[in-house]
């Protein structure tokens, strides 16, 4: 292997993306509230069918997953409610900001997801939108909604762990 042809690995300090290679991962948007509101059961990675102006808008890092959800309709997976704003320099070819977008999954994955969604209280939630090389991927999850007391308990556990960590670090410094 030549001296200059080695791939760089690691993370870019500024963007948090993996560096080097054509499979560099760059995060566009995360749905942080989903992990707070739902018990995540299974996660899947799906490709998205997008138009050119949508990809250009995503390259600018503008998207929101907060109102998004997935559904299975006539044997195909669809993503709805995800906000990708219109491309600023787009013309009459611009896209609708909240249109329905097709997710690319294998047939067996779609069948697994559809069987799980038939169970009571399950929903399909987008967790993260990112580039893998030049392709846009979405991480989706089959999730079960949390009750209010579940959310309070999770916050309490997180706060207790933080206090225990703080007490241990103070103990080490003495």
PDB file of N, CA and C in Angstrom, residues 106 110 141:
ATOM      1  N   UNK A 106     -36.004  -4.110   2.435  1.00  0.00           N
ATOM      2  CA  UNK A 106     -36.233  -5.431   1.869  1.00  0.00           C
ATOM      3  C   UNK A 106     -37.647  -5.891   2.220  1.00  0.00           C
ATOM      4  N   UNK A 110     -40.033  -5.357   5.645  1.00  0.00           N
ATOM      5  CA  UNK A 110     -41.350  -4.723   5.622  1.00  0.00           C
ATOM      6  C   UNK A 110     -42.382  -5.638   6.272  1.00  0.00           C
ATOM      7  N   UNK A 141     -37.487   3.054  13.863  1.00  0.00           N
ATOM      8  CA  UNK A 141     -37.633   2.113  14.973  1.00  0.00           C
ATOM      9  C   UNK A 141     -39.099   1.761  15.176  1.00  0.00           C
TER      10      UNK A 141
END
